Amino acid sequence: AQTVTQSQPEMSVQEAETVTLSCTYDTSESNYYLFWYKQPPSRQMILVIRQEAYKQQNATENRFSVNFQKAAKSFSLKISDSQLGDTAMYFCAASGSRLTFGEGTQLTVNP
Amino acid sequence: KAGVTQTPRYLIKTRGQQVTLSCSPISGHRSVSWYQQTPGQGLQFLFEYFSETQRNKGNFPGRFSGRQFSNSRSEMNVSTLELGDSALYLCASSPGIRDAATPYGYTFGSGTRLTVV
């Protein structure tokens, strides 16, 4: 069975600064994908970024990037130049026959 | 392209009643999954339907059931509601059956907020 753990229930950051959200996972699969989802107060879960386990290069999507450490089974999300609209719950997820989600990290961006 | 549509958005029910939630996936998507989200338990997988067949089931009691129609729309039913069933129920659609190497994630609806009183 897959497990995904997010050890930071809450984090805060000042606008324009950088913040890193942590995620560790466990899976028995040889190839898999990892995802970060964002859930703002509107409740809509939005895909932020994905990483294929076979790719050594870390994925980047504009201000969002990941630090993928396959051996350590770590998959952190870095948000650069934080904006007020980044305030949301962030979920890390691992692929399988279903997506397995972590507990979530509530990120607050302060003006 | 329309997104995933869940109805209703909000629902208040009394203990012991039953409830049916509806989800229309993105056009062309044939897989629908349901998740329960609560502050204490996070996102928990309920079940997945593909081509009108339940493909996968989470660890929920038999009071939770679902079905999928030929147009891929899905319904979820909870019978004999309990206070602990109060949650946000999220529907997620994807093009097909997934495994670990499936590159795409889910597209989620905005959820149905169920309150049991």
mmCIF file of C-alpha atoms in Angstrom:
data_model
loop_
_atom_site.group_PDB
_atom_site.id
_atom_site.type_symbol
_atom_site.label_atom_id
_atom_site.label_comp_id
_atom_site.label_asym_id
_atom_site.label_seq_id
_atom_site.Cartn_x
_atom_site.Cartn_y
_atom_site.Cartn_z
ATOM 1 C CA ALA A 1 0.000 0.000 0.000
ATOM 2 C CA GLN A 2 1.137 3.520 -0.703
ATOM 3 C CA THR A 3 1.500 6.100 2.022
ATOM 4 C CA VAL A 4 2.024 9.841 1.763
ATOM 5 C CA THR A 5 2.997 11.985 4.740
ATOM 6 C CA GLN A 6 2.990 15.742 5.090
ATOM 7 C CA SER A 7 4.456 16.665 8.444
ATOM 8 C CA GLN A 8 3.649 20.378 8.379
ATOM 9 C CA PRO A 9 -0.041 20.999 9.142
ATOM 10 C CA GLU A 10 0.335 24.764 8.784
ATOM 11 C CA MET A 11 2.841 27.171 7.333
ATOM 12 C CA SER A 12 2.925 30.882 6.692
ATOM 13 C CA VAL A 13 5.063 33.086 4.487
ATOM 14 C CA GLN A 14 5.319 36.755 3.662
ATOM 15 C CA GLU A 15 4.268 37.919 0.245
ATOM 16 C CA ALA A 16 7.119 37.760 -2.304
ATOM 17 C CA GLU A 17 9.161 35.337 -0.197
ATOM 18 C CA THR A 18 9.905 31.659 -0.858
ATOM 19 C CA VAL A 19 8.401 28.741 1.027
ATOM 20 C CA THR A 20 8.973 24.979 0.872
ATOM 21 C CA LEU A 21 6.355 22.390 1.740
ATOM 22 C CA SER A 22 7.546 18.908 2.664
ATOM 23 C CA CYS A 23 6.222 15.522 1.628
ATOM 24 C CA THR A 24 7.497 11.984 2.052
ATOM 25 C CA TYR A 25 5.986 8.902 0.515
ATOM 26 C CA ASP A 26 6.333 5.171 0.315
ATOM 27 C CA THR A 27 5.481 2.978 -2.630
ATOM 28 C CA SER A 28 6.439 -0.404 -3.976
ATOM 29 C CA GLU A 29 6.002 0.676 -7.591
ATOM 30 C CA SER A 30 9.030 0.973 -9.866
ATOM 31 C CA ASN A 31 7.613 3.796 -11.928
ATOM 32 C CA TYR A 32 5.115 6.245 -10.569
ATOM 33 C CA TYR A 33 4.057 9.841 -10.580
ATOM 34 C CA LEU A 34 3.852 12.321 -7.758
ATOM 35 C CA PHE A 35 1.577 15.332 -7.670
ATOM 36 C CA TRP A 36 0.968 18.481 -5.726
ATOM 37 C CA TYR A 37 -2.594 19.756 -5.570
ATOM 38 C CA LYS A 38 -3.823 23.076 -4.255
ATOM 39 C CA GLN A 39 -7.219 23.536 -2.594
ATOM 40 C CA PRO A 40 -8.143 27.200 -2.072
ATOM 41 C CA PRO A 41 -11.173 28.262 0.006
ATOM 42 C CA SER A 42 -13.339 27.685 -3.060
ATOM 43 C CA ARG A 43 -12.712 23.949 -2.387
ATOM 44 C CA GLN A 44 -11.711 23.181 -5.973
ATOM 45 C CA MET A 45 -8.684 20.903 -6.040
ATOM 46 C CA ILE A 46 -6.247 22.176 -8.651
ATOM 47 C CA LEU A 47 -3.235 20.312 -9.989
ATOM 48 C CA VAL A 48 -0.114 22.399 -9.402
ATOM 49 C CA ILE A 49 2.738 20.206 -10.617
ATOM 50 C CA ARG A 50 3.631 16.603 -11.350
ATOM 51 C CA GLN A 51 6.873 14.606 -11.320
ATOM 52 C CA GLU A 52 7.649 11.293 -12.972
ATOM 53 C CA ALA A 53 9.806 9.076 -10.801
ATOM 54 C CA TYR A 54 12.028 8.024 -13.739
ATOM 55 C CA LYS A 55 12.956 11.613 -14.488
ATOM 56 C CA GLN A 56 15.882 12.910 -12.472
ATOM 57 C CA GLN A 57 15.206 16.497 -13.460
ATOM 58 C CA ASN A 58 12.971 18.302 -11.023
ATOM 59 C CA ALA A 59 9.700 19.562 -12.452
ATOM 60 C CA THR A 60 9.057 23.294 -12.681
ATOM 61 C CA GLU A 61 5.878 25.230 -13.446
ATOM 62 C CA ASN A 62 6.449 28.983 -13.316
ATOM 63 C CA ARG A 63 6.875 29.899 -9.616
ATOM 64 C CA PHE A 64 6.367 26.291 -8.487
ATOM 65 C CA SER A 65 9.145 23.731 -8.467
ATOM 66 C CA VAL A 66 9.818 20.463 -6.734
ATOM 67 C CA ASN A 67 12.816 18.886 -5.068
ATOM 68 C CA PHE A 68 12.461 15.193 -5.804
ATOM 69 C CA GLN A 69 14.796 12.903 -3.875
ATOM 70 C CA LYS A 70 13.901 9.403 -5.052
ATOM 71 C CA ALA A 71 16.211 7.496 -2.711
ATOM 72 C CA ALA A 72 14.917 9.404 0.278
ATOM 73 C CA LYS A 73 11.323 9.207 -1.022
ATOM 74 C CA SER A 74 10.971 12.908 -0.555
ATOM 75 C CA PHE A 75 8.973 15.267 -2.759
ATOM 76 C CA SER A 76 8.927 18.869 -1.556
ATOM 77 C CA LEU A 77 7.225 21.818 -3.216
ATOM 78 C CA LYS A 78 8.936 25.190 -3.445
ATOM 79 C CA ILE A 79 6.857 28.285 -4.102
ATOM 80 C CA SER A 80 8.872 31.317 -5.138
ATOM 81 C CA ASP A 81 7.669 34.939 -5.020
ATOM 82 C CA SER A 82 4.642 33.909 -2.949
ATOM 83 C CA GLN A 83 1.409 35.682 -3.781
ATOM 84 C CA LEU A 84 -1.730 36.210 -1.719
ATOM 85 C CA GLY A 85 -3.578 33.937 -4.121
ATOM 86 C CA ASP A 86 -1.281 31.066 -3.128
ATOM 87 C CA THR A 87 -3.090 30.877 0.219
ATOM 88 C CA ALA A 88 -4.610 27.387 0.177
ATOM 89 C CA MET A 89 -4.359 23.849 1.457
ATOM 90 C CA TYR A 90 -1.679 21.936 -0.424
ATOM 91 C CA PHE A 91 -1.829 18.180 -0.854
ATOM 92 C CA CYS A 92 0.919 15.870 -1.979
ATOM 93 C CA ALA A 93 -0.274 12.723 -3.783
ATOM 94 C CA ALA A 94 1.216 9.533 -5.178
ATOM 95 C CA SER A 95 -0.187 7.683 -8.167
ATOM 96 C CA GLY A 96 -1.409 4.135 -8.258
ATOM 97 C CA SER A 97 -4.737 2.548 -9.084
ATOM 98 C CA ARG A 98 -5.951 5.553 -7.156
ATOM 99 C CA LEU A 99 -4.282 8.727 -5.947
ATOM 100 C CA THR A 100 -3.147 8.520 -2.334
ATOM 101 C CA PHE A 101 -3.075 11.911 -0.638
ATOM 102 C CA GLY A 102 -1.161 13.281 2.297
ATOM 103 C CA GLU A 103 -2.838 15.055 5.185
ATOM 104 C CA GLY A 104 -2.332 18.480 3.660
ATOM 105 C CA THR A 105 -0.470 21.656 4.618
ATOM 106 C CA GLN A 106 -2.410 24.877 5.101
ATOM 107 C CA LEU A 107 -0.318 27.666 3.616
ATOM 108 C CA THR A 108 -1.100 31.280 4.446
ATOM 109 C CA VAL A 109 0.567 34.082 2.518
ATOM 110 C CA ASN A 110 0.639 37.270 4.552
ATOM 111 C CA PRO A 111 0.727 40.767 2.997
ATOM 112 C CA LYS B 1 -14.764 22.160 -22.104
ATOM 113 C CA ALA B 2 -16.973 21.899 -19.026
ATOM 114 C CA GLY B 3 -15.319 20.745 -15.824
ATOM 115 C CA VAL B 4 -16.482 18.205 -13.305
ATOM 116 C CA THR B 5 -19.922 19.139 -12.007
ATOM 117 C CA GLN B 6 -21.131 18.092 -8.601
ATOM 118 C CA THR B 7 -24.628 18.682 -7.315
ATOM 119 C CA PRO B 8 -25.826 19.821 -4.929
ATOM 120 C CA ARG B 9 -23.162 22.119 -3.498
ATOM 121 C CA TYR B 10 -24.587 22.026 -0.003
ATOM 122 C CA LEU B 11 -26.849 19.597 1.760
ATOM 123 C CA ILE B 12 -28.218 19.342 5.293
ATOM 124 C CA LYS B 13 -29.698 16.032 6.379
ATOM 125 C CA THR B 14 -30.916 14.479 9.601
ATOM 126 C CA ARG B 15 -29.393 11.405 11.211
ATOM 127 C CA GLY B 16 -30.932 8.233 9.841
ATOM 128 C CA GLN B 17 -31.852 9.732 6.485
ATOM 129 C CA GLN B 18 -30.244 8.826 3.206
ATOM 130 C CA VAL B 19 -28.639 11.073 0.641
ATOM 131 C CA THR B 20 -27.663 10.893 -3.016
ATOM 132 C CA LEU B 21 -24.896 13.006 -4.498
ATOM 133 C CA SER B 22 -24.333 13.459 -8.207
ATOM 134 C CA CYS B 23 -21.215 13.906 -10.313
ATOM 135 C CA SER B 24 -20.897 14.600 -14.034
ATOM 136 C CA PRO B 25 -17.323 14.056 -15.261
ATOM 137 C CA ILE B 26 -15.532 15.919 -17.986
ATOM 138 C CA SER B 27 -16.875 14.953 -21.386
ATOM 139 C CA GLY B 28 -14.998 11.907 -22.616
ATOM 140 C CA HIS B 29 -13.756 10.897 -19.177
ATOM 141 C CA ARG B 30 -14.917 7.419 -18.281
ATOM 142 C CA SER B 31 -13.524 7.049 -14.777
ATOM 143 C CA VAL B 32 -15.097 8.665 -11.729
ATOM 144 C CA SER B 33 -13.656 8.456 -8.229
ATOM 145 C CA TRP B 34 -15.151 9.668 -4.975
ATOM 146 C CA TYR B 35 -13.308 10.971 -1.939
ATOM 147 C CA GLN B 36 -14.482 12.016 1.503
ATOM 148 C CA GLN B 37 -12.664 14.988 3.001
ATOM 149 C CA THR B 38 -12.834 15.778 6.711
ATOM 150 C CA PRO B 39 -10.566 17.908 8.901
ATOM 151 C CA GLY B 40 -9.571 14.920 11.017
ATOM 152 C CA GLN B 41 -9.119 12.214 8.373
ATOM 153 C CA GLY B 42 -8.089 14.226 5.341
ATOM 154 C CA LEU B 43 -8.918 12.847 1.904
ATOM 155 C CA GLN B 44 -10.124 9.283 2.027
ATOM 156 C CA PHE B 45 -10.872 7.233 -1.058
ATOM 157 C CA LEU B 46 -14.399 5.878 -1.285
ATOM 158 C CA PHE B 47 -14.624 4.121 -4.655
ATOM 159 C CA GLU B 48 -13.937 4.347 -8.352
ATOM 160 C CA TYR B 49 -16.178 3.540 -11.271
ATOM 161 C CA PHE B 50 -15.191 2.888 -14.853
ATOM 162 C CA SER B 51 -17.579 1.918 -17.626
ATOM 163 C CA GLU B 52 -20.405 1.429 -15.120
ATOM 164 C CA THR B 53 -18.374 -1.031 -13.040
ATOM 165 C CA GLN B 54 -16.869 -0.463 -9.621
ATOM 166 C CA ARG B 55 -13.135 -0.966 -10.089
ATOM 167 C CA ASN B 56 -11.808 -0.023 -6.711
ATOM 168 C CA LYS B 57 -13.227 0.422 -3.235
ATOM 169 C CA GLY B 58 -11.927 2.103 -0.109
ATOM 170 C CA ASN B 59 -12.441 1.090 3.485
ATOM 171 C CA PHE B 60 -15.928 2.455 4.125
ATOM 172 C CA PRO B 61 -19.003 0.665 5.485
ATOM 173 C CA GLY B 62 -21.654 -0.713 3.186
ATOM 174 C CA ARG B 63 -23.839 2.328 3.885
ATOM 175 C CA PHE B 64 -21.730 4.061 1.250
ATOM 176 C CA SER B 65 -22.526 2.944 -2.261
ATOM 177 C CA GLY B 66 -22.338 4.293 -5.751
ATOM 178 C CA ARG B 67 -23.086 3.654 -9.343
ATOM 179 C CA GLN B 68 -22.178 4.913 -12.765
ATOM 180 C CA PHE B 69 -24.449 5.353 -15.716
ATOM 181 C CA SER B 70 -23.776 4.733 -19.395
ATOM 182 C CA ASN B 71 -23.037 8.443 -19.926
ATOM 183 C CA SER B 72 -20.330 8.202 -17.207
ATOM 184 C CA ARG B 73 -22.296 10.280 -14.719
ATOM 185 C CA SER B 74 -21.993 8.867 -11.241
ATOM 186 C CA GLU B 75 -24.047 8.966 -8.102
ATOM 187 C CA MET B 76 -23.009 8.264 -4.567
ATOM 188 C CA ASN B 77 -25.506 7.201 -1.925
ATOM 189 C CA VAL B 78 -25.157 7.169 1.829
ATOM 190 C CA SER B 79 -27.880 5.440 3.795
ATOM 191 C CA THR B 80 -28.702 5.718 7.492
ATOM 192 C CA LEU B 81 -26.684 8.899 7.891
ATOM 193 C CA GLU B 82 -24.537 9.378 10.975
ATOM 194 C CA LEU B 83 -23.125 12.602 12.395
ATOM 195 C CA GLY B 84 -19.660 11.423 11.388
ATOM 196 C CA ASP B 85 -20.685 11.412 7.742
ATOM 197 C CA SER B 86 -20.580 15.207 7.746
ATOM 198 C CA ALA B 87 -17.860 16.011 5.243
ATOM 199 C CA LEU B 88 -16.959 17.445 1.889
ATOM 200 C CA TYR B 89 -17.478 14.807 -0.775
ATOM 201 C CA LEU B 90 -15.265 15.274 -3.797
ATOM 202 C CA CYS B 91 -15.721 13.682 -7.172
ATOM 203 C CA ALA B 92 -12.760 13.292 -9.491
ATOM 204 C CA SER B 93 -12.744 12.278 -13.120
ATOM 205 C CA SER B 94 -10.000 10.917 -15.343
ATOM 206 C CA PRO B 95 -9.909 9.598 -18.902
ATOM 207 C CA GLY B 96 -9.504 5.940 -18.050
ATOM 208 C CA ILE B 97 -8.263 3.297 -15.695
ATOM 209 C CA ARG B 98 -5.113 4.344 -13.941
ATOM 210 C CA ASP B 99 -2.081 2.687 -12.469
ATOM 211 C CA ALA B 100 1.092 3.991 -10.897
ATOM 212 C CA ALA B 101 2.536 4.966 -14.281
ATOM 213 C CA THR B 102 -0.509 6.972 -15.347
ATOM 214 C CA PRO B 103 0.853 10.454 -16.017
ATOM 215 C CA TYR B 104 -2.263 12.450 -15.456
ATOM 216 C CA GLY B 105 -3.903 13.158 -12.150
ATOM 217 C CA TYR B 106 -7.548 13.715 -11.475
ATOM 218 C CA THR B 107 -9.751 16.641 -12.363
ATOM 219 C CA PHE B 108 -11.870 17.444 -9.355
ATOM 220 C CA GLY B 109 -15.268 18.964 -8.898
ATOM 221 C CA SER B 110 -15.987 21.619 -6.281
ATOM 222 C CA GLY B 111 -17.511 19.078 -3.944
ATOM 223 C CA THR B 112 -20.742 18.631 -2.044
ATOM 224 C CA ARG B 113 -20.697 19.830 1.549
ATOM 225 C CA LEU B 114 -22.880 17.417 3.532
ATOM 226 C CA THR B 115 -23.918 18.327 7.057
ATOM 227 C CA VAL B 116 -25.700 15.732 9.163
ATOM 228 C CA VAL B 117 -27.618 17.085 12.167
#
